[in-house]
CSV table of C-alpha atoms and ligand atoms in Angstrom, one decimal:
chain,number,residue,atom,x,y,z
A,360,MET,CA,-15.5,-28.3,-10.5
A,361,GLU,CA,-17.9,-26.2,-8.4
A,362,MET,CA,-16.8,-23.2,-6.3
A,363,ILE,CA,-17.0,-25.3,-3.1
A,364,ASP,CA,-14.6,-27.9,-4.6
A,365,TYR,CA,-11.9,-25.3,-5.2
A,366,MET,CA,-12.4,-24.0,-1.7
A,367,LYS,CA,-12.0,-27.5,-0.3
A,368,GLN,CA,-8.9,-28.1,-2.4
A,369,THR,CA,-7.4,-24.9,-1.2
A,370,ASP,CA,-8.2,-25.6,2.4
A,371,GLN,CA,-6.7,-29.1,2.1
A,372,TYR,CA,-3.4,-28.0,0.6
A,373,VAL,CA,-2.8,-24.3,1.4
A,374,LEU,CA,-1.6,-23.4,4.9
A,375,HIS,CA,-4.4,-21.8,6.9
A,376,THR,CA,-3.1,-18.3,7.5
A,377,TYR,CA,-6.1,-16.5,6.1
A,378,ASN,CA,-9.8,-16.9,6.9
A,379,ARG,CA,-11.0,-16.5,3.3
A,380,PHE,CA,-14.5,-15.3,2.2
A,381,PRO,CA,-16.3,-18.1,0.4
A,382,VAL,CA,-15.8,-16.8,-3.1
A,383,VAL,CA,-13.5,-18.1,-5.9
A,384,PHE,CA,-12.8,-15.2,-8.4
A,385,GLU,CA,-12.1,-16.5,-11.8
A,386,ARG,CA,-11.7,-13.4,-14.0
A,387,GLY,CA,-11.9,-9.6,-14.0
A,388,LYS,CA,-12.8,-6.9,-16.5
A,389,GLY,CA,-12.5,-3.2,-15.8
A,390,ILE,CA,-13.7,-2.7,-12.2
A,391,ARG,CA,-15.7,-5.9,-12.1
A,392,LEU,CA,-14.9,-9.4,-10.9
A,393,TYR,CA,-16.6,-12.7,-11.7
A,394,ASP,CA,-16.7,-15.8,-9.6
A,395,THR,CA,-16.7,-19.3,-11.0
A,396,ASN,CA,-20.5,-19.2,-11.1
A,397,GLY,CA,-20.4,-16.1,-13.3
A,398,LYS,CA,-21.7,-13.9,-10.5
A,399,GLU,CA,-20.6,-10.3,-11.0
A,400,TYR,CA,-19.0,-8.1,-8.3
A,401,LEU,CA,-18.2,-4.4,-8.2
A,402,ASP,CA,-14.7,-4.1,-7.0
A,403,PHE,CA,-13.9,-1.4,-4.5
A,404,MET,CA,-10.8,-2.8,-3.0
A,405,ALA,CA,-8.7,-3.6,-6.2
A,406,GLY,CA,-6.8,-6.6,-4.7
A,407,ILE,CA,-5.9,-4.4,-1.7
A,408,ALA,CA,-4.9,-1.2,-3.6
A,409,VAL,CA,-3.1,-3.1,-6.3
A,410,PHE,CA,-5.3,-3.0,-9.5
A,411,ALA,CA,-5.2,0.8,-9.9
A,412,LEU,CA,-6.0,0.5,-13.6
A,413,GLY,CA,-8.7,-2.1,-13.2
A,414,TYR,CA,-8.6,-5.6,-14.7
A,415,GLY,CA,-7.7,-6.5,-18.3
A,416,ASN,CA,-6.3,-3.2,-19.5
A,417,GLU,CA,-5.4,-4.0,-23.1
A,418,ILE,CA,-2.3,-1.9,-23.3
A,419,TYR,CA,-1.0,-3.4,-20.0
A,420,ASN,CA,-1.8,-6.9,-21.0
A,421,ALA,CA,-0.3,-6.6,-24.4
A,422,ALA,CA,3.0,-5.2,-22.9
A,423,LEU,CA,3.2,-8.1,-20.5
A,424,LYS,CA,2.6,-10.7,-23.3
A,425,ASP,CA,5.2,-9.0,-25.4
A,426,GLN,CA,7.7,-9.2,-22.5
A,427,ILE,CA,6.9,-12.8,-21.8
A,428,ASP,CA,7.9,-13.6,-25.4
A,429,LYS,CA,11.1,-11.6,-25.2
A,430,ILE,CA,12.5,-12.4,-21.8
A,431,ILE,CA,11.1,-12.8,-18.3
A,432,HIS,CA,14.2,-13.1,-16.1
A,433,THR,CA,17.9,-12.4,-16.4
A,434,SER,CA,19.1,-11.8,-12.8
A,435,ASN,CA,20.7,-8.7,-11.4
A,436,LEU,CA,24.2,-9.6,-12.7
A,437,TYR,CA,23.2,-8.1,-16.1
A,438,TYR,CA,21.4,-5.0,-17.4
A,439,ASN,CA,17.9,-5.3,-18.8
A,440,ILE,CA,15.8,-2.8,-20.7
A,441,PRO,CA,12.6,-2.7,-18.6
A,442,MET,CA,14.5,-2.1,-15.4
A,443,ALA,CA,16.3,0.9,-16.8
A,444,GLU,CA,13.0,2.4,-18.1
A,445,ALA,CA,11.0,1.6,-15.0
A,446,ALA,CA,13.6,3.0,-12.6
A,447,GLN,CA,13.8,6.3,-14.5
A,448,LYS,CA,10.0,6.7,-14.5
A,449,LEU,CA,9.7,5.9,-10.8
A,450,ALA,CA,12.6,8.3,-9.9
A,451,GLU,CA,11.0,11.1,-12.0
A,452,ALA,CA,7.5,10.5,-10.6
A,453,SER,CA,8.8,10.7,-7.0
A,454,GLY,CA,11.4,13.4,-7.6
A,455,MET,CA,14.0,11.1,-6.1
A,456,SER,CA,17.3,9.7,-7.2
A,457,LYS,CA,17.9,5.9,-7.0
A,458,VAL,CA,15.6,2.9,-7.1
A,459,PHE,CA,16.1,-0.6,-5.8
A,460,PHE,CA,13.4,-3.0,-7.1
A,461,THR,CA,12.0,-5.7,-4.7
A,462,ASN,CA,9.4,-8.4,-5.1
A,463,SER,CA,7.0,-7.1,-2.4
A,464,GLY,CA,6.3,-4.2,-0.1
A,465,THR,CA,7.7,-6.1,2.9
A,466,GLU,CA,11.0,-6.4,1.1
A,467,ALA,CA,11.0,-2.7,0.3
A,468,ILE,CA,10.7,-2.1,4.0
A,469,GLU,CA,13.6,-4.5,4.8
A,470,GLY,CA,15.7,-2.6,2.3
A,471,ALA,CA,14.8,0.8,3.8
A,472,ILE,CA,15.7,-0.4,7.3
A,473,LYS,CA,19.1,-1.6,6.0
A,474,VAL,CA,19.7,1.7,4.2
A,475,ALA,CA,19.0,3.7,7.5
A,476,ARG,CA,21.3,1.5,9.5
A,477,LYS,CA,24.1,1.6,6.9
A,478,TYR,CA,23.8,5.4,6.6
A,479,ALA,CA,24.1,5.8,10.4
A,480,TRP,CA,26.9,3.2,10.6
A,481,LEU,CA,29.0,5.1,8.0
A,482,LYS,CA,28.7,8.2,10.2
A,483,ASP,CA,29.7,6.9,13.6
A,484,GLY,CA,30.6,3.1,13.3
A,485,SER,CA,28.3,2.2,16.1
A,486,THR,CA,26.0,-0.9,15.8
A,487,ASP,CA,23.1,0.0,18.2
A,488,HIS,CA,21.1,2.5,16.1
A,489,GLU,CA,17.4,2.9,16.8
A,490,ILE,CA,14.4,3.4,14.6
A,491,ILE,CA,11.2,5.1,15.6
A,492,ALA,CA,8.0,3.6,14.2
A,493,MET,CA,4.3,4.4,14.8
A,494,ASN,CA,1.7,2.7,16.9
A,495,HIS,CA,-1.0,1.1,14.7
A,496,SER,CA,1.3,1.1,11.7
A,497,PHE,CA,1.6,-1.7,9.2
A,498,HIS,CA,4.8,-2.4,7.3
A,499,GLY,CA,4.8,-6.1,6.6
A,500,ARG,CA,5.3,-9.6,8.1
A,501,SER,CA,8.9,-10.5,7.7
A,502,LEU,CA,10.9,-10.1,11.0
A,503,GLY,CA,12.4,-6.6,10.1
A,504,ALA,CA,9.1,-5.2,8.8
A,505,LEU,CA,7.2,-6.8,11.6
A,506,SER,CA,9.6,-5.2,14.1
A,507,VAL,CA,8.4,-1.7,12.9
A,508,THR,CA,4.8,-2.7,12.7
A,509,GLY,CA,3.0,-1.2,15.7
A,510,ASN,CA,0.7,-4.1,16.4
A,511,ALA,CA,1.3,-6.3,19.5
A,512,TYR,CA,-0.9,-9.1,18.3
A,513,TYR,CA,1.1,-9.5,15.1
A,514,GLN,CA,4.4,-9.3,16.9
A,515,GLU,CA,4.0,-11.3,20.1
A,516,PRO,CA,4.5,-14.9,18.9
A,517,PHE,CA,7.5,-14.1,16.9
A,518,LYS,CA,9.7,-12.4,19.5
A,519,PRO,CA,12.6,-11.6,19.7
A,520,LEU,CA,12.3,-9.2,16.9
A,521,ILE,CA,15.1,-6.9,15.6
A,522,GLY,CA,16.4,-4.6,18.3
A,523,GLY,CA,16.4,-0.8,18.6
A,524,ILE,CA,12.8,-0.1,17.7
A,525,ARG,CA,10.8,2.5,19.6
A,526,PHE,CA,7.2,3.3,19.0
A,527,ALA,CA,5.5,6.8,19.0
A,528,ASP,CA,1.9,7.9,18.4
A,529,PHE,CA,1.0,8.8,14.9
A,530,ASN,CA,0.1,12.5,14.5
A,531,ASN,CA,1.6,13.3,17.9
A,532,LEU,CA,4.9,15.2,17.4
A,533,ASP,CA,5.7,15.3,21.1
A,534,SER,CA,5.4,11.6,21.4
A,535,VAL,CA,8.0,11.3,18.5
A,536,LYS,CA,10.3,13.8,20.2
A,537,GLU,CA,10.1,11.7,23.4
A,538,GLN,CA,11.5,8.7,21.6
A,539,ILE,CA,14.4,10.4,20.0
A,540,THR,CA,17.9,9.6,21.4
A,541,HIS,CA,21.4,10.1,20.1
A,542,LYS,CA,21.1,6.6,18.6
A,543,THR,CA,18.0,7.3,16.4
A,544,CYS,CA,18.8,6.7,12.7
A,545,ALA,CA,15.3,6.8,11.1
A,546,ILE,CA,11.7,7.6,11.6
A,547,ILE,CA,9.3,5.3,9.6
A,548,LEU,CA,5.7,6.0,9.0
A,549,GLU,CA,2.9,5.6,6.5
A,550,THR,CA,1.9,9.0,5.0
A,551,ILE,CA,-1.7,7.6,5.3
A,552,GLN,CA,-2.0,4.7,7.7
A,553,GLY,CA,-3.8,1.9,5.8
A,554,GLU,CA,-4.3,-1.3,7.7
A,555,GLY,CA,-4.4,0.6,11.0
A,556,GLY,CA,-7.6,2.2,10.1
A,557,ILE,CA,-7.1,4.9,7.4
A,558,TYR,CA,-5.5,7.8,9.3
A,559,PRO,CA,-3.9,10.5,7.1
A,560,ALA,CA,-0.8,12.2,8.5
A,561,GLU,CA,-1.7,15.7,9.6
A,562,GLU,CA,0.3,18.3,7.7
A,563,GLU,CA,1.8,19.9,10.8
A,564,PHE,CA,2.8,16.5,12.1
A,565,LEU,CA,4.6,15.5,8.9
A,566,LYS,CA,6.3,18.8,8.6
A,567,GLY,CA,7.3,18.6,12.2
A,568,VAL,CA,8.8,15.2,11.7
A,569,ARG,CA,10.7,16.5,8.7
A,570,VAL,CA,12.2,19.3,10.8
A,571,LEU,CA,13.2,16.9,13.5
A,572,CYS,CA,14.9,14.6,10.9
A,573,ASP,CA,16.8,17.6,9.4
A,574,GLU,CA,18.0,18.9,12.8
A,575,LYS,CA,19.4,15.5,13.8
A,576,ASP,CA,20.3,14.0,10.5
A,577,ILE,CA,17.7,11.2,11.0
A,578,LEU,CA,16.3,9.6,7.9
A,579,LEU,CA,12.6,10.0,7.1
A,580,ILE,CA,11.2,6.8,5.6
A,581,LEU,CA,7.7,7.2,4.1
A,582,ASP,CA,5.9,4.0,3.5
A,583,GLU,CA,3.6,4.6,0.5
A,584,ILE,CA,3.1,1.0,-0.4
A,585,GLN,CA,-0.7,1.4,0.0
A,586,CYS,CA,-1.4,5.1,-0.3
A,587,GLY,CA,1.1,5.8,-3.1
A,588,MET,CA,0.8,5.6,-6.9
A,589,GLY,CA,-1.9,8.2,-7.3
A,590,ARG,CA,-4.4,6.9,-4.7
A,591,SER,CA,-4.3,10.0,-2.5
A,592,GLY,CA,-4.9,12.3,-5.5
A,593,TYR,CA,-1.2,12.9,-5.7
A,594,MET,CA,1.3,10.4,-7.3
A,595,PHE,CA,2.8,10.1,-3.8
A,596,ALA,CA,0.8,11.3,-0.8
A,597,TRP,CA,3.7,13.2,0.7
A,598,GLN,CA,3.9,15.5,-2.4
A,599,LYS,CA,0.8,17.2,-1.1
A,600,TYR,CA,2.5,18.4,2.1
A,601,GLY,CA,5.4,20.2,0.5
A,602,VAL,CA,7.9,18.0,2.4
A,603,LYS,CA,10.4,15.6,0.9
A,604,THR,CA,11.3,12.2,2.1
A,605,ASP,CA,14.7,10.6,2.3
A,606,VAL,CA,13.5,7.1,1.6
A,607,LEU,CA,10.2,6.1,-0.1
A,608,THR,CA,8.8,2.6,-0.1
A,609,CYS,CA,6.4,1.6,-2.8
A,610,ALA,CA,4.6,-1.6,-4.0
A,611,LYS,CA,1.0,-2.7,-4.4
A,612,ALA,CA,-0.2,-0.5,-7.4
A,613,LEU,CA,3.4,-0.1,-8.6
A,614,GLY,CA,3.0,-3.1,-10.9
A,615,CYS,CA,-0.8,-3.2,-10.9
A,616,GLY,CA,-0.8,-6.9,-10.3
A,617,VAL,CA,2.6,-8.2,-11.1
A,618,PRO,CA,4.5,-8.7,-7.7
A,619,VAL,CA,6.9,-5.8,-7.4
A,620,GLY,CA,8.0,-3.2,-4.9
A,621,ALA,CA,10.8,-0.7,-4.6
A,622,PHE,CA,12.6,1.5,-2.2
A,623,VAL,CA,13.7,4.8,-3.6
A,624,LEU,CA,16.4,7.1,-2.1
A,625,ASN,CA,17.2,10.7,-2.4
A,626,GLU,CA,20.6,11.6,-3.8
A,627,LYS,CA,22.4,12.2,-0.5
A,628,ILE,CA,21.2,8.9,1.0
A,629,ALA,CA,21.9,7.0,-2.3
A,630,GLU,CA,25.5,8.1,-2.1
A,631,GLN,CA,26.0,7.2,1.6
A,632,SER,CA,24.4,3.9,2.1
A,633,LEU,CA,24.3,0.6,0.2
A,634,VAL,CA,27.1,-0.4,-2.1
A,635,PRO,CA,27.8,-3.6,-4.1
A,636,GLY,CA,27.7,-6.6,-1.7
A,637,ASP,CA,25.3,-4.9,0.8
A,638,HIS,CA,22.0,-6.0,-0.6
A,639,GLY,CA,20.5,-8.2,-3.3
A,640,THR,CA,17.7,-10.2,-4.8
A,641,THR,CA,17.4,-12.8,-7.4
A,642,TYR,CA,14.0,-11.8,-8.9
A,643,GLY,CA,13.9,-8.1,-7.9
A,644,GLY,CA,13.8,-5.8,-10.9
A,645,ASN,CA,13.3,-8.6,-13.4
A,646,PRO,CA,12.2,-7.7,-16.9
A,647,LEU,CA,8.6,-8.9,-16.5
A,648,ALA,CA,7.9,-7.0,-13.3
A,649,CYS,CA,9.7,-3.9,-14.6
A,650,ARG,CA,7.8,-4.0,-17.9
A,651,ALA,CA,4.7,-3.9,-15.8
A,652,VAL,CA,6.0,-0.9,-13.8
A,653,SER,CA,7.1,0.9,-16.9
A,654,THR,CA,3.7,0.4,-18.6
A,655,VAL,CA,1.9,1.5,-15.4
A,656,PHE,CA,3.7,4.8,-15.5
A,657,ASP,CA,2.9,5.2,-19.2
A,658,LEU,CA,-0.8,4.6,-18.6
A,659,PHE,CA,-0.9,6.9,-15.6
A,660,ALA,CA,0.4,9.6,-17.9
A,661,SER,CA,-1.7,8.9,-20.9
A,662,GLU,CA,-4.9,8.4,-19.0
A,663,ASP,CA,-4.2,11.2,-16.6
A,664,ILE,CA,-5.0,9.0,-13.6
A,665,VAL,CA,-3.8,11.3,-10.8
A,666,ALA,CA,-6.0,14.2,-12.1
A,667,HIS,CA,-8.9,11.8,-12.4
A,668,VAL,CA,-8.6,10.8,-8.8
A,669,GLN,CA,-8.4,14.5,-7.7
A,670,GLU,CA,-11.6,15.3,-9.7
A,671,THR,CA,-13.6,12.2,-8.7
A,672,ALA,CA,-12.6,11.8,-5.1
A,673,PRO,CA,-14.8,14.7,-3.7
A,674,TYR,CA,-17.9,12.8,-5.1
A,675,LEU,CA,-16.9,9.6,-3.3
A,676,GLU,CA,-16.3,11.7,-0.1
A,677,LYS,CA,-19.7,13.4,-0.4
A,678,LYS,CA,-21.5,10.1,-0.9
A,679,LEU,CA,-19.7,8.5,2.1
A,680,ASP,CA,-20.4,11.5,4.2
A,681,GLU,CA,-24.1,11.1,3.5
A,682,LEU,CA,-23.9,7.6,4.9
A,683,VAL,CA,-22.2,9.1,8.1
A,684,ASP,CA,-25.2,11.4,8.5
A,685,GLU,CA,-27.8,8.8,7.7
A,686,TYR,CA,-26.7,5.7,9.7
A,687,ASP,CA,-26.3,6.0,13.5
A,688,PHE,CA,-23.7,3.2,13.6
A,689,ILE,CA,-21.4,5.0,11.1
A,690,SER,CA,-19.6,7.6,13.1
A,691,ALA,CA,-17.0,9.1,10.8
A,692,ARG,CA,-15.3,9.1,7.4
A,693,ARG,CA,-11.5,9.3,7.1
A,694,GLY,CA,-9.2,9.3,4.1
A,695,LYS,CA,-7.9,11.1,1.1
A,696,GLY,CA,-8.6,10.5,-2.6
A,697,PHE,CA,-9.4,6.9,-3.2
A,698,ILE,CA,-8.2,5.6,0.1
A,699,GLN,CA,-11.2,6.0,2.4
A,700,GLY,CA,-12.7,4.5,5.5
A,701,LEU,CA,-16.0,4.5,7.3
A,702,VAL,CA,-15.9,4.0,11.1
A,703,ILE,CA,-18.4,1.5,12.2
A,704,GLU,CA,-19.7,1.4,15.8
A,705,GLY,CA,-21.2,-1.6,17.5
A,706,ARG,CA,-21.4,-3.9,14.5
A,707,LYS,CA,-19.1,-6.7,13.4
A,708,ILE,CA,-17.0,-5.3,10.5
A,709,GLY,CA,-16.4,-8.8,9.0
A,710,LYS,CA,-20.1,-9.4,8.9
A,711,ILE,CA,-20.7,-6.2,6.9
A,712,VAL,CA,-17.9,-7.1,4.5
A,713,GLY,CA,-19.5,-10.5,4.0
A,714,LYS,CA,-22.9,-9.0,3.4
A,715,CYS,CA,-21.4,-6.6,0.8
A,716,LEU,CA,-19.9,-9.6,-1.0
A,717,GLU,CA,-23.3,-11.3,-1.0
A,718,LYS,CA,-24.7,-8.2,-2.6
A,719,GLY,CA,-22.0,-8.2,-5.2
A,720,LEU,CA,-19.7,-5.5,-3.7
A,721,VAL,CA,-16.1,-6.2,-2.8
A,722,VAL,CA,-14.7,-4.0,0.1
A,723,ILE,CA,-12.4,-4.8,3.0
A,724,SER,CA,-11.9,-3.8,6.6
A,725,ALA,CA,-9.1,-1.9,8.3
A,726,GLY,CA,-8.2,-1.9,11.9
A,727,THR,CA,-11.0,-3.3,14.1
A,728,ASN,CA,-13.9,-1.2,13.0
A,729,VAL,CA,-13.3,0.5,9.7
A,730,LEU,CA,-14.9,-0.3,6.4
A,731,ARG,CA,-12.1,0.4,3.8
A,732,PHE,CA,-12.6,1.6,0.2
A,733,LEU,CA,-9.7,1.2,-2.2
A,734,PRO,CA,-11.3,1.2,-5.6
A,735,PRO,CA,-9.5,1.0,-8.9
A,736,LEU,CA,-8.4,4.6,-9.7
A,737,ILE,CA,-10.4,4.5,-12.9
A,738,ILE,CA,-13.9,4.6,-11.3
A,739,ARG,CA,-16.4,7.2,-12.4
A,740,GLU,CA,-19.2,8.9,-10.5
A,741,ALA,CA,-21.8,6.3,-11.8
A,742,ASP,CA,-19.7,3.5,-10.3
A,743,ILE,CA,-19.7,5.3,-7.0
A,744,ASP,CA,-23.5,5.6,-7.1
A,745,GLU,CA,-23.7,1.8,-7.8
A,746,MET,CA,-21.3,1.1,-4.9
A,747,ILE,CA,-23.4,3.2,-2.5
A,748,GLU,CA,-26.6,1.4,-3.7
A,749,LYS,CA,-25.1,-2.0,-3.0
A,750,LEU,CA,-23.6,-0.9,0.3
A,751,ARG,CA,-27.1,0.4,1.4
A,752,GLU,CA,-28.6,-3.0,0.6
A,753,ALA,CA,-25.8,-4.7,2.6
A,754,LEU,CA,-26.4,-2.4,5.6
A,755,LYS,CA,-30.1,-3.1,5.8
B,1278,LIG,C1,0.7,-4.0,2.1
B,1278,LIG,C2,1.6,-3.1,2.9
B,1278,LIG,C3,2.9,-3.5,3.2
B,1278,LIG,C4,3.4,-4.9,2.8
B,1278,LIG,O1,3.5,-5.1,1.5
B,1278,LIG,P1,3.5,-6.6,0.9
B,1278,LIG,O2,3.6,-6.5,-0.6
B,1278,LIG,O3,2.2,-7.3,1.4
B,1278,LIG,O4,4.7,-7.3,1.4
B,1278,LIG,C5,3.7,-2.6,3.8
B,1278,LIG,N1,3.3,-1.4,4.1
B,1278,LIG,C6,2.1,-1.0,3.9
B,1278,LIG,C7,1.6,0.4,4.2
B,1278,LIG,C8,1.2,-1.8,3.2
B,1278,LIG,O5,-0.1,-1.4,3.0
């Protein structure tokens, strides 16, 4: 079949919730993707921050094949080896205490919300606790995660959402303070806002939020589903700020392609929140997904991925800054490490993304006017040069 036939088949049978670009990717190798015509693309979005190690890593693939032959699923009624190993590695990498594995980022957010409410309920028994979330945030599409997603367009048709959510402005500590009441049980934010347009939390803001949380025994939930797993140049972006979180949510690159997420709790919260009967999942933490997670952490260590991001990111930043200087319709660069955005003025962002695809470069947008770069974490300076070259062609 031709590419157009697969597109028609998809459009006939798959519910139309995405306006897809007209490409059918068939395979990937390293940092390159190939469509069904064999056309090659340089990938600077990594399946939305998922394929941190690139495509077809031999060690990763061999581990998954081995696990498929052993066992894929057992349920959470029994122990399994990969879950034990993956949980230890995630806990150690984050400096936190207890892990709950989910199937997606959205489910990790759901779990985090339940943790916060349970923690507060155990303290005072009341059932009207509030959570403060940020404007322009993104935490997922299920009703709980959507309720803390600061985007009216996403929320409106699905109201009523869950109650007790208040919104504050990101990087504005006073606006967070204004929303705090005696009912507040948690503050949730992305350490670097992704979908909203690549806004890193300012150090003073994050430290200030931490102090507020400590003063009032409010849980800090940091959503690192997109910016975590080495992307910022730190295993988790909050580690740069010298603050600690109470709850961490993680997904996307956690399994590098196998669907898996997690919420991770510090010791105090782990001991005063969910107990048997409170939460569950059939698939979550299954041996296949956890073997992926475990192997990802091994590869991050053996290939020194986080150090590589730290070393290489300044070059990406420099090259993107040159574009800001050069093009009058590119007004700014924002980001940290390998989560970067260029702010585009007066041009349709979707059109630019489409042009990049034509030129063999895969990037995505964020917010309404940001060109977003989420490359595999293994890219080298030469790959950045190639990306810039293709981007220039697309911007012509
Ligand atoms: C992608 C994303 C989510 C949702 O994760 P899914 O795996 O798509 O459910 C939540 N929060 C952030 C910051 C994300 O980038």
